[in-house]
Coordinates of C-alpha atoms and ligand atoms in Angstrom, one line a residue:
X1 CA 207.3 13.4 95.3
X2 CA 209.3 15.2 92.4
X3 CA 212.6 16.6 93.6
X4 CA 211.4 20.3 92.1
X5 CA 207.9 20.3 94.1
X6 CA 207.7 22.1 98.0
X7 CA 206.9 20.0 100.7
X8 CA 203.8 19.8 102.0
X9 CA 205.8 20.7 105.4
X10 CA 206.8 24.3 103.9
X11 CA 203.4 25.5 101.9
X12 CA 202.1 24.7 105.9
X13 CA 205.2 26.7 107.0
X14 CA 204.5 29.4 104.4
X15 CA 200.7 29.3 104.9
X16 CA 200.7 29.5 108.7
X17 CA 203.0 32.5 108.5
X18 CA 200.8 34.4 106.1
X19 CA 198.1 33.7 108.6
X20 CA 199.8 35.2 111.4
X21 CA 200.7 38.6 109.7
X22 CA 197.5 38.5 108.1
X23 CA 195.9 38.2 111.6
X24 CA 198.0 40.5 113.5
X25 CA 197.2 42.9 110.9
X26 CA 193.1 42.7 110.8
X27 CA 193.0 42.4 114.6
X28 CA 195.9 44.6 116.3
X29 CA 195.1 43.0 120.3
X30 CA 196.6 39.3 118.8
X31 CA 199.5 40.9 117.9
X32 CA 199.8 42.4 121.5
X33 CA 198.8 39.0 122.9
X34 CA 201.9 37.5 120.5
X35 CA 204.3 40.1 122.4
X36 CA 203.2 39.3 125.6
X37 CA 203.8 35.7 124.9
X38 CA 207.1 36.0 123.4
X39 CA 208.2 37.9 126.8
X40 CA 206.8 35.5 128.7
X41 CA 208.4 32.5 126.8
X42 CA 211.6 34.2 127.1
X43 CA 211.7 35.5 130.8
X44 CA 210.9 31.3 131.3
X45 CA 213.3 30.4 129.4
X46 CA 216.2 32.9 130.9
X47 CA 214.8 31.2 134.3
X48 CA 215.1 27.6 133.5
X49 CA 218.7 26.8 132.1
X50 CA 217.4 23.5 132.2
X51 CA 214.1 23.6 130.0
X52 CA 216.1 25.6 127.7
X53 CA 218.5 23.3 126.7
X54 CA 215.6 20.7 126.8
X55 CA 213.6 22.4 124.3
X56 CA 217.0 23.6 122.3
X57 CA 217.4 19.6 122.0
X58 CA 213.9 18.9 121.0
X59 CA 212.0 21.9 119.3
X60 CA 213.2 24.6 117.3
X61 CA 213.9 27.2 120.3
X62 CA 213.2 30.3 117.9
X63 CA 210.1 28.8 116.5
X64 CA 208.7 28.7 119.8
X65 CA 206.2 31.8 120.6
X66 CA 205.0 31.1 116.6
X67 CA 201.1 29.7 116.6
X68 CA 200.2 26.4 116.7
X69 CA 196.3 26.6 115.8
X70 CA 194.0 28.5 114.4
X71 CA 190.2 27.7 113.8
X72 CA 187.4 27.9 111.5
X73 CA 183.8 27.1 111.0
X74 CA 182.2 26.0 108.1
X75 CA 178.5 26.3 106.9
X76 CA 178.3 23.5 104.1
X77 CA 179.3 20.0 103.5
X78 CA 180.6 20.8 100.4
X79 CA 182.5 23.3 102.1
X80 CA 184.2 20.8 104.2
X81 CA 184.9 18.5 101.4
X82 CA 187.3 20.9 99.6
X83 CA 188.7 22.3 102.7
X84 CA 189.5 19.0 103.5
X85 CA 191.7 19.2 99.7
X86 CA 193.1 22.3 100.6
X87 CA 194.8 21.3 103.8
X88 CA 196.0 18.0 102.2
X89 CA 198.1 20.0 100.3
X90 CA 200.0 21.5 103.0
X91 CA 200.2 18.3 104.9
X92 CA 197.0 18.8 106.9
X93 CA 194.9 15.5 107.7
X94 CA 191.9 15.2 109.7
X95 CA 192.2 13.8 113.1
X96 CA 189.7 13.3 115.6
X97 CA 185.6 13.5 115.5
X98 CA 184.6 16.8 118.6
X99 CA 180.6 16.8 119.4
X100 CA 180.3 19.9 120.4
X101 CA 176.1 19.7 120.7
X102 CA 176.4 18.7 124.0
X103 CA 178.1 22.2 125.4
X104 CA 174.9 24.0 123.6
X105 CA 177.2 24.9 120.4
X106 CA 175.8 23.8 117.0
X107 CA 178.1 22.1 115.5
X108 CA 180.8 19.2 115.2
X109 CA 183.9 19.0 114.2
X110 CA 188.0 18.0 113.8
X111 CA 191.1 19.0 113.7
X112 CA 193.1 19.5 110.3
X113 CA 196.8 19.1 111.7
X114 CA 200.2 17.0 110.5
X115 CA 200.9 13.5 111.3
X116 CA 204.0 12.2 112.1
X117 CA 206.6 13.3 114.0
X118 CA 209.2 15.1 111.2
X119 CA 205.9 17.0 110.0
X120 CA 204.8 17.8 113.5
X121 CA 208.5 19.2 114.5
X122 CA 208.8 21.1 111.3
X123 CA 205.7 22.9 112.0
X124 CA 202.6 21.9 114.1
X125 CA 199.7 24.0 112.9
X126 CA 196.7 22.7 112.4
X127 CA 193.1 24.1 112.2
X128 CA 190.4 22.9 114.7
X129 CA 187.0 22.9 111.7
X130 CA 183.8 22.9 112.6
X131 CA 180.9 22.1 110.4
X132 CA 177.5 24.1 111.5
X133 CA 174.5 21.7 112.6
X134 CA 171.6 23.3 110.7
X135 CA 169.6 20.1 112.1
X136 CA 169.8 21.3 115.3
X137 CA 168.2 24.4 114.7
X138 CA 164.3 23.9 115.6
X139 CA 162.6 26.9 113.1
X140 CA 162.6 25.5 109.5
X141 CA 161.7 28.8 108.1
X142 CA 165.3 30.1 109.1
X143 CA 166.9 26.5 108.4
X144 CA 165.4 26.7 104.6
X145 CA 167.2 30.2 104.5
X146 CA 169.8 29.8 105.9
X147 CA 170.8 26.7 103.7
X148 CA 169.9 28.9 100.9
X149 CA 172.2 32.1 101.8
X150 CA 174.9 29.4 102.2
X151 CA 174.4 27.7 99.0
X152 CA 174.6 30.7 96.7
X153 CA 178.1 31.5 98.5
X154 CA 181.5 30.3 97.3
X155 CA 184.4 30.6 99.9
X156 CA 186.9 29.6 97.4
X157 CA 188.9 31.3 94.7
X158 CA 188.7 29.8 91.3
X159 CA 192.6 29.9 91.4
X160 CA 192.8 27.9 94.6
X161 CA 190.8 25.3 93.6
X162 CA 192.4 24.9 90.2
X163 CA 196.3 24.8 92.2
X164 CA 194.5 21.6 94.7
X165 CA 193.4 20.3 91.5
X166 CA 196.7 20.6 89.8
X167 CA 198.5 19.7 93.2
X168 CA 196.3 16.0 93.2
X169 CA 197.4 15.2 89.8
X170 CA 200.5 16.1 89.8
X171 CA 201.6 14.9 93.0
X172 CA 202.4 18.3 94.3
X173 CA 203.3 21.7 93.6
X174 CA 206.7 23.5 92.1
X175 CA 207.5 26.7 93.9
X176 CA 205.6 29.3 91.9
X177 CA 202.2 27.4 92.4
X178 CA 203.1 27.0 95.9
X179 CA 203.5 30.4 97.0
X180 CA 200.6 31.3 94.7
X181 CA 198.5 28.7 96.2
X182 CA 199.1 30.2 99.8
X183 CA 198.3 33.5 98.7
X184 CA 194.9 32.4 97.1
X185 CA 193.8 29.9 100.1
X186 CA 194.4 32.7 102.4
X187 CA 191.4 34.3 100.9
X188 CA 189.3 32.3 102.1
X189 CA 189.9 33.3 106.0
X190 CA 190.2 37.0 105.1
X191 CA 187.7 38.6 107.2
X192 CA 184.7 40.7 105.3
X193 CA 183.0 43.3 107.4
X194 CA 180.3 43.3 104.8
X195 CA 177.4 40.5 105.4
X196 CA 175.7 39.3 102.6
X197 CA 172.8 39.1 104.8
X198 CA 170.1 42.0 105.9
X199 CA 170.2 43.4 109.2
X200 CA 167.1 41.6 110.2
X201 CA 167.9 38.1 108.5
X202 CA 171.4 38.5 111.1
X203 CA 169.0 39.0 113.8
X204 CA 167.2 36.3 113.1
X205 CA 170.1 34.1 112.9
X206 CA 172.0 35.4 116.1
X207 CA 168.6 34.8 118.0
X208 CA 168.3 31.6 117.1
X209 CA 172.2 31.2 118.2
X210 CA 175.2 33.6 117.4
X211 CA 177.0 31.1 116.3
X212 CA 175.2 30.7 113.4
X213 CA 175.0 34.6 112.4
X214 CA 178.4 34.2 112.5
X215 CA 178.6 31.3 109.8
X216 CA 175.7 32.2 107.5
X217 CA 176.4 36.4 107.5
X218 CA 179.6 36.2 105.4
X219 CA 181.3 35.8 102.5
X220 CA 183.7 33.1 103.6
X221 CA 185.2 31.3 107.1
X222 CA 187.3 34.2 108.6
X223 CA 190.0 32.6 111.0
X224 CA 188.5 33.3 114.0
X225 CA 191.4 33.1 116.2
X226 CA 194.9 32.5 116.5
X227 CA 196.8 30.8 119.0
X228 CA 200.9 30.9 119.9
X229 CA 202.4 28.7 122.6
X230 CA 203.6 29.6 125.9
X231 CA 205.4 28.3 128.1
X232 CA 203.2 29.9 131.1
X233 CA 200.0 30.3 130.5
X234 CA 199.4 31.0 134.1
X235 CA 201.6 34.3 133.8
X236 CA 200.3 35.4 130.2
X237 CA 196.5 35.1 131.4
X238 CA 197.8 36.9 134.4
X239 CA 199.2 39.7 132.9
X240 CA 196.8 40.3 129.8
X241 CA 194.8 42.7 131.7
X242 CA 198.2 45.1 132.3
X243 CA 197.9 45.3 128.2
X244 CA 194.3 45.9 128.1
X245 CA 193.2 43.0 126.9
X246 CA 190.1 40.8 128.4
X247 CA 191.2 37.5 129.6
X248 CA 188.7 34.6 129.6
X249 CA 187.6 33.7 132.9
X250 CA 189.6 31.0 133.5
X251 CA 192.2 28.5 132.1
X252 CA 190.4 25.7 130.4
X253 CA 191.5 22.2 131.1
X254 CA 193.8 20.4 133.4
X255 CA 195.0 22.4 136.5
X256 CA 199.3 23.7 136.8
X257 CA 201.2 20.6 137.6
X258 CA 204.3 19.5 137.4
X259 CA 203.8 17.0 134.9
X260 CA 201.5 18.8 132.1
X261 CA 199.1 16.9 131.1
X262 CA 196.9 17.3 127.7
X263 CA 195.7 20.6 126.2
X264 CA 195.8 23.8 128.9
X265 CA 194.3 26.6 127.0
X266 CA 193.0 30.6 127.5
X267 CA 191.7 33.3 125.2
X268 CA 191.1 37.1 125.3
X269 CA 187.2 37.7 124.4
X270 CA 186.0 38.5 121.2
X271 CA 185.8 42.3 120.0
X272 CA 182.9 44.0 118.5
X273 CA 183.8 45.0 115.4
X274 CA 181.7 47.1 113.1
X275 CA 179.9 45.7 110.2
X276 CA 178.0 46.4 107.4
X277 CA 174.8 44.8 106.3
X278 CA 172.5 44.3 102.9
X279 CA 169.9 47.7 103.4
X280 CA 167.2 49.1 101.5
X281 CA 167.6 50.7 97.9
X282 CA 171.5 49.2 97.3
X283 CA 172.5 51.0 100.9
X284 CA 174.4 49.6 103.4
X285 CA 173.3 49.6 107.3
X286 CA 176.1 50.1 109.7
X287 CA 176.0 47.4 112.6
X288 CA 177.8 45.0 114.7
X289 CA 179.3 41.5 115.2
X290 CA 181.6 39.8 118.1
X291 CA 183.6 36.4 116.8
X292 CA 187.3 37.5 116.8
X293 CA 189.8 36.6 119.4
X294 CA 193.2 35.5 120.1
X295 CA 194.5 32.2 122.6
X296 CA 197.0 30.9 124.2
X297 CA 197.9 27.1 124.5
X298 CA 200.3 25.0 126.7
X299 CA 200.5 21.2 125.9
X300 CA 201.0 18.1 128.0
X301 CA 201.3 14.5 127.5
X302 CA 198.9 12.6 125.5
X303 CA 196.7 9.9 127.5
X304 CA 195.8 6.9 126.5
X305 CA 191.8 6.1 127.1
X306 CA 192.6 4.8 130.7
X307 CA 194.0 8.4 131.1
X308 CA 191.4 10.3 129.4
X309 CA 188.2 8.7 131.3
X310 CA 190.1 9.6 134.8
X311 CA 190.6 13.3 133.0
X312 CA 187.0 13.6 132.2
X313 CA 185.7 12.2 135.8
X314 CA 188.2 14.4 137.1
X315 CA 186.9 17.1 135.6
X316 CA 182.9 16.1 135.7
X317 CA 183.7 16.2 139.5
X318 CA 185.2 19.7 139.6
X319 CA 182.3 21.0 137.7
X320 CA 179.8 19.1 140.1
X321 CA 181.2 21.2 142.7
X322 CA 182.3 25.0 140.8
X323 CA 181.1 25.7 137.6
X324 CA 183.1 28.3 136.2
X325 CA 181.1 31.3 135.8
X326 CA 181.8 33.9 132.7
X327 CA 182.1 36.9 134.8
X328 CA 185.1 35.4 136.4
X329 CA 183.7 35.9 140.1
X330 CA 184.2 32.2 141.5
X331 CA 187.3 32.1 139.1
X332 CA 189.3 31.5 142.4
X333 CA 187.1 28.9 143.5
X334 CA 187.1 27.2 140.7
X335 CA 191.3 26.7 140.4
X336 CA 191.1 25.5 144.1
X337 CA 188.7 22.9 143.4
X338 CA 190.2 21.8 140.0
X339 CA 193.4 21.7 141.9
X340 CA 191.7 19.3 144.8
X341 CA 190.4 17.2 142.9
X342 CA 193.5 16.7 140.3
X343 CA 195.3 15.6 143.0
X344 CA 194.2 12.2 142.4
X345 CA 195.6 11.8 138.9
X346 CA 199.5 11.0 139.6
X347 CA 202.1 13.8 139.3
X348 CA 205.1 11.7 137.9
X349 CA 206.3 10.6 134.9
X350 CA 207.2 7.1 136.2
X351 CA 204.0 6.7 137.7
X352 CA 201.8 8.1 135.2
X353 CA 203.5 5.3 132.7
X354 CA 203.4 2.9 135.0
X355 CA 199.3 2.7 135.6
X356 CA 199.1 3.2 131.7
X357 CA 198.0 6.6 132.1
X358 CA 199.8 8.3 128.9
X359 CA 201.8 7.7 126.0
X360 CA 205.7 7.7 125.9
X361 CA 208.5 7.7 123.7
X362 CA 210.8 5.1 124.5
X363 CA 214.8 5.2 123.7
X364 CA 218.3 3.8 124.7
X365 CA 220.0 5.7 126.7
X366 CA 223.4 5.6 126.4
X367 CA 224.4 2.0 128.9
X368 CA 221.8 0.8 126.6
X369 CA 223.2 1.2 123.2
X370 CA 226.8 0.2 124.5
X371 CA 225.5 -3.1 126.3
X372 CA 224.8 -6.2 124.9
X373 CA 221.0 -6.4 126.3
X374 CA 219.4 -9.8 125.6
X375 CA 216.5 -9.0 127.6
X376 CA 213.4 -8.0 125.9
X377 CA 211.2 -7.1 129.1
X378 CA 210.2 -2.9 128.8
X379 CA 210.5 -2.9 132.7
X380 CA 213.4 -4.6 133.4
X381 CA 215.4 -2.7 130.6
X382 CA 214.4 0.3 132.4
X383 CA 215.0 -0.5 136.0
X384 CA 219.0 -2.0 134.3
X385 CA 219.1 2.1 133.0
X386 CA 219.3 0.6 129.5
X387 CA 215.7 2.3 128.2
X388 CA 214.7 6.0 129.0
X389 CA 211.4 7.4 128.5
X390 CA 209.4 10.9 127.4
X391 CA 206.2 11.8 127.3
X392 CA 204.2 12.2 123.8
X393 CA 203.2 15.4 123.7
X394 CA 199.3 15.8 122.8
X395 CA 198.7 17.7 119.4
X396 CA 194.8 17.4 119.7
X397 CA 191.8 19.1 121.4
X398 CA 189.3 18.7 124.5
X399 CA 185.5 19.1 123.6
X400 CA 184.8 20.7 127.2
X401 CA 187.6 23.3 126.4
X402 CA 186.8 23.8 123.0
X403 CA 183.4 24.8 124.1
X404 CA 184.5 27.1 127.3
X405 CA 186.6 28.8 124.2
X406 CA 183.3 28.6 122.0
X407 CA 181.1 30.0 124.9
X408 CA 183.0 32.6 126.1
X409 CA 183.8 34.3 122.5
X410 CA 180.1 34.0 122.0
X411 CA 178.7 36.2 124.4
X412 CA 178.5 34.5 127.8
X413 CA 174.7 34.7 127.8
X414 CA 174.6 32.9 124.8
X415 CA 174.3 29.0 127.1
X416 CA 171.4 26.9 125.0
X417 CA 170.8 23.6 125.1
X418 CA 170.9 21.1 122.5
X419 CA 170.0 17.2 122.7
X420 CA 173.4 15.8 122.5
X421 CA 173.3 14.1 119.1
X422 CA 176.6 13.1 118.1
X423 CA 177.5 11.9 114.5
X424 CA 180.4 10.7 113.4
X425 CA 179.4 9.2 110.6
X426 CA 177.0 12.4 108.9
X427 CA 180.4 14.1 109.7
X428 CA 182.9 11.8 108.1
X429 CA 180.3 11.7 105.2
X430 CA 180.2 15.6 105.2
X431 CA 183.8 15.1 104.6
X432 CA 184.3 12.7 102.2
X433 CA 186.6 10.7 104.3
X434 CA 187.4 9.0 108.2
X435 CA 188.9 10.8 110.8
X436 CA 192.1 9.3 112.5
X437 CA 192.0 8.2 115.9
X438 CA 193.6 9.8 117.6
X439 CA 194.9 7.3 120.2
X440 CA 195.4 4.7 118.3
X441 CA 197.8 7.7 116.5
X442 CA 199.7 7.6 119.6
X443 CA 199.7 3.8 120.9
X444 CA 201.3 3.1 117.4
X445 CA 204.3 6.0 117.9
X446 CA 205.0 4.3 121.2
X447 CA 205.1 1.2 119.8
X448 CA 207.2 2.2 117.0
X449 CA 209.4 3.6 119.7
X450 CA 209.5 0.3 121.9
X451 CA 210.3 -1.9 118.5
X452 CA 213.2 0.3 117.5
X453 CA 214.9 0.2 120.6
X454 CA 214.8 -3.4 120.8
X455 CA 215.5 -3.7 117.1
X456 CA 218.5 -1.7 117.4
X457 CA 219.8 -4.0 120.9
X458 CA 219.4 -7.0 117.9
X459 CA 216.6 -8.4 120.3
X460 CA 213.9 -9.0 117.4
X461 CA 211.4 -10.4 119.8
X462 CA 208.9 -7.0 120.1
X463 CA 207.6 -6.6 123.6
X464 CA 204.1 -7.3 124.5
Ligands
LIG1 C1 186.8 26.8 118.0 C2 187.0 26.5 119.4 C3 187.9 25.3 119.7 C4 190.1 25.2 120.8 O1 191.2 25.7 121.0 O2 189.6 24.4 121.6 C5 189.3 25.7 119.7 C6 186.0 28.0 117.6 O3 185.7 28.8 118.4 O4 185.6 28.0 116.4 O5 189.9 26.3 118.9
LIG2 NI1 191.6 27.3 119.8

């Protein structure tokens, strides 16, 4: 990269703060949600001298209530082609391949976000995409126009795709292009509240399934939510209510522990906001439509596929028992019994590295980069107090959650059932390139993370 071009890093930086105000601005309950979680964050942090200093070490403390994802969905292939440009640019690669069919939503998807840890630490935001399933929808009549009213739309600016054209051949952009690039991709997830569909064509689409009125009405992929971290989502889902906002009926994911593990993630529901469609004689006809809503995450460590099939039977077995209803009437029930059952996944750092459970971040501690260490054995370097551990946070997504967050912003009548038909490769097709694995992402930082410690003890043999 030329010495006068931004980083990819910053346009992300620039972008995802753009976002935000933009956001806060079109839909004033996220910016009461953002409050709420900046009080939170810091009435945990004046509790807990300890995490404080933890996080002051690791993360950016005064970065911390700022989002970390945002999401989209997409109508077209081609869509998803040059969206997959655009987020290039600011760093943004795809990672990870969610079927989301089986929960009764139309579509698949994955998750635009940085890779690597200096990119992750400078900022983290990435945008869960998903690309609508027209196969999946039975009537052909509406497929046919449907595809069509997608077709004649363009969600980018002429400008924006000029600056990712200029940005691949050049290697990047200078400072001017880069802000002007931010302020022209942002278009694209402005919201419109007028559809470039009838009244009746939206009714037909929303019967069919609201999802897809919500794709095909518009002029482009409005950001459909936002989503800062906390540090308790427990207490923020608690208190929305107190600031008259709607909480989701429960917490999706893993229950409170002491040792978070994966994704842990709650919304507000989605407002009705007032529309205008195509009428008669040039007119327009005043309506409705529900999509918009803001979220909350809290992340855990990353499991490695031993960890992730116990999650998943885990949390097959809670359902078996509770299944969390939208009104939020067994909501009770529902914690108890996630709780229960959770109980048999291991609440310790230690343990949960010792059955290979999740990923960690190995280092010296500081006996170990003192001593002369000719042993190359992981365990025994650790038992000697020469090799400390972390856990590797997760910075991906869970396709049960994703589709309690889908459901419940949809209208929580909206259940329908789809054959689950998966496809991976009609998606990485779609997108004009593979997704990365995500766990073999994280194997190879922990590895990287075992090999320099040992590099740096001059033991060259890597650990196996
Ligand atoms: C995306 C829902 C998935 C999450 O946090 O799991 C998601 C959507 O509603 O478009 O953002
Ligand atoms: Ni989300």
């Amino acid at each position: 990269m030329k010495a006068n071009y931004v980083s990819a890093d910053e346009i992300r930086s620039d972008f995802s703060a753009a976002m935000s105000a933009m956001y806060r601005d079109e839909v004033p309950a996220y910016g009461t949600l953002m409050s709420l979680v900046a009080r939170v964050n810091d009435d945990t942090l004046a509790a807990d001298p300890h995490l404080q200093a933890r996080l002051a070490a690791t993360d950016s403390l005064d970065r911390i209530s700022e989002e970390r994802h945002g999401a989209i969905r997409l109508g077209t292939p081609k869509e998803l082609s040059m969206m997959r440009r655009v987020f290039a640019v600011m760093g943004m690669y795809p990672v990870g391949y969610y079927d989301l069919s089986t929960a009764g939503v139309p579509v698949h998807s994955t998750a635009f976000r940085p890779v690597g840890d200096a990119a992750l630490k400078r900022n983290p935001f990435r945008i869960f995409t998903s690309l609508l399933r027209l196969d999946l929808i039975a009537d052909e009549t509406l497929r046919n126009e449907a595809a069509a009213v997608l077709a004649s739309r363009q969600i980018f600016t002429d400008r924006a795709i000029e600056l990712v054209e200029k940005a691949e051949k050049d290697g990047g952009l200078g400072a001017e292009d880069a802000a002007e690039f931010v302020r022209e991709v942002l278009e694209t997830f402005r919201w419109h509240d007028h559809a470039i569909v009838s009244a009746g064509m939206y009714k037909r689409l929303h019967d069919a399934h609201r999802l897809i009125a919500d794709v095909v009405s518009f002029k482009g992929p409005h950001i459909n939510h936002l989503t800062p971290r906390t540090l308790d989502i427990d207490k923020v889902q608690a208190l929305m209510p107190e600031e008259g906002i709607a909480p989701k009926a429960v917490v999706e994911g893993p229950p409170t522990r002491k040792c978070p593990i994966l994704l842990r993630q709650t919304s507000f529901k989605a407002l009705e906001e007032a529309v205008s469609f195509i009428g008669e004689h040039g007119q327009w006809k005043a309506g409705s439509h529900t999509a918009r809503f803001g979220e909350i995450e809290q992340r855990g460590i990353a499991l490695t596929p031993k960890g992730r099939a116990l999650y998943d039977k885990l949390l097959n077995d809670t359902r078996a028992v509770v299944r969390p209803a939208a009104d939020g009437s067994n909501a009770a029930e529902y914690e108890a019994a996630l709780e229960t059952v959770f109980a048999a996944f291991p609440d310790d750092w230690n343990e949960i590295r010792k059955q290979g459970l999740g990923y960690f971040s190995y280092s010296l501690t500081e006996k170990g980069r003192t001593a002369t260490v000719t042993d190359t054995d992981v365990e025994a370097l650790i038992a000697d107090g020469h090799l400390q551990f972390d856990p590797i946070v997760y910075e991906d997504f869970l396709p049960v959650s994703a589709a309690g967050i889908f459901q419940s912003n949809l209208g929580d009548d909206a259940t329908q059932e789809f054959v689950a038909s998966p496809n991976q490769v009609m998606f990485e097709r779609d997108l004009g390139a593979n997704v990365l694995d995500e766990f073999a992402h994280y194997a190879g930082i922990e590895r990287a993370s075992i090999e320099k410690c040992l590099g740096t003890t001059n033991m060259a043999v890597a650990a196996e």
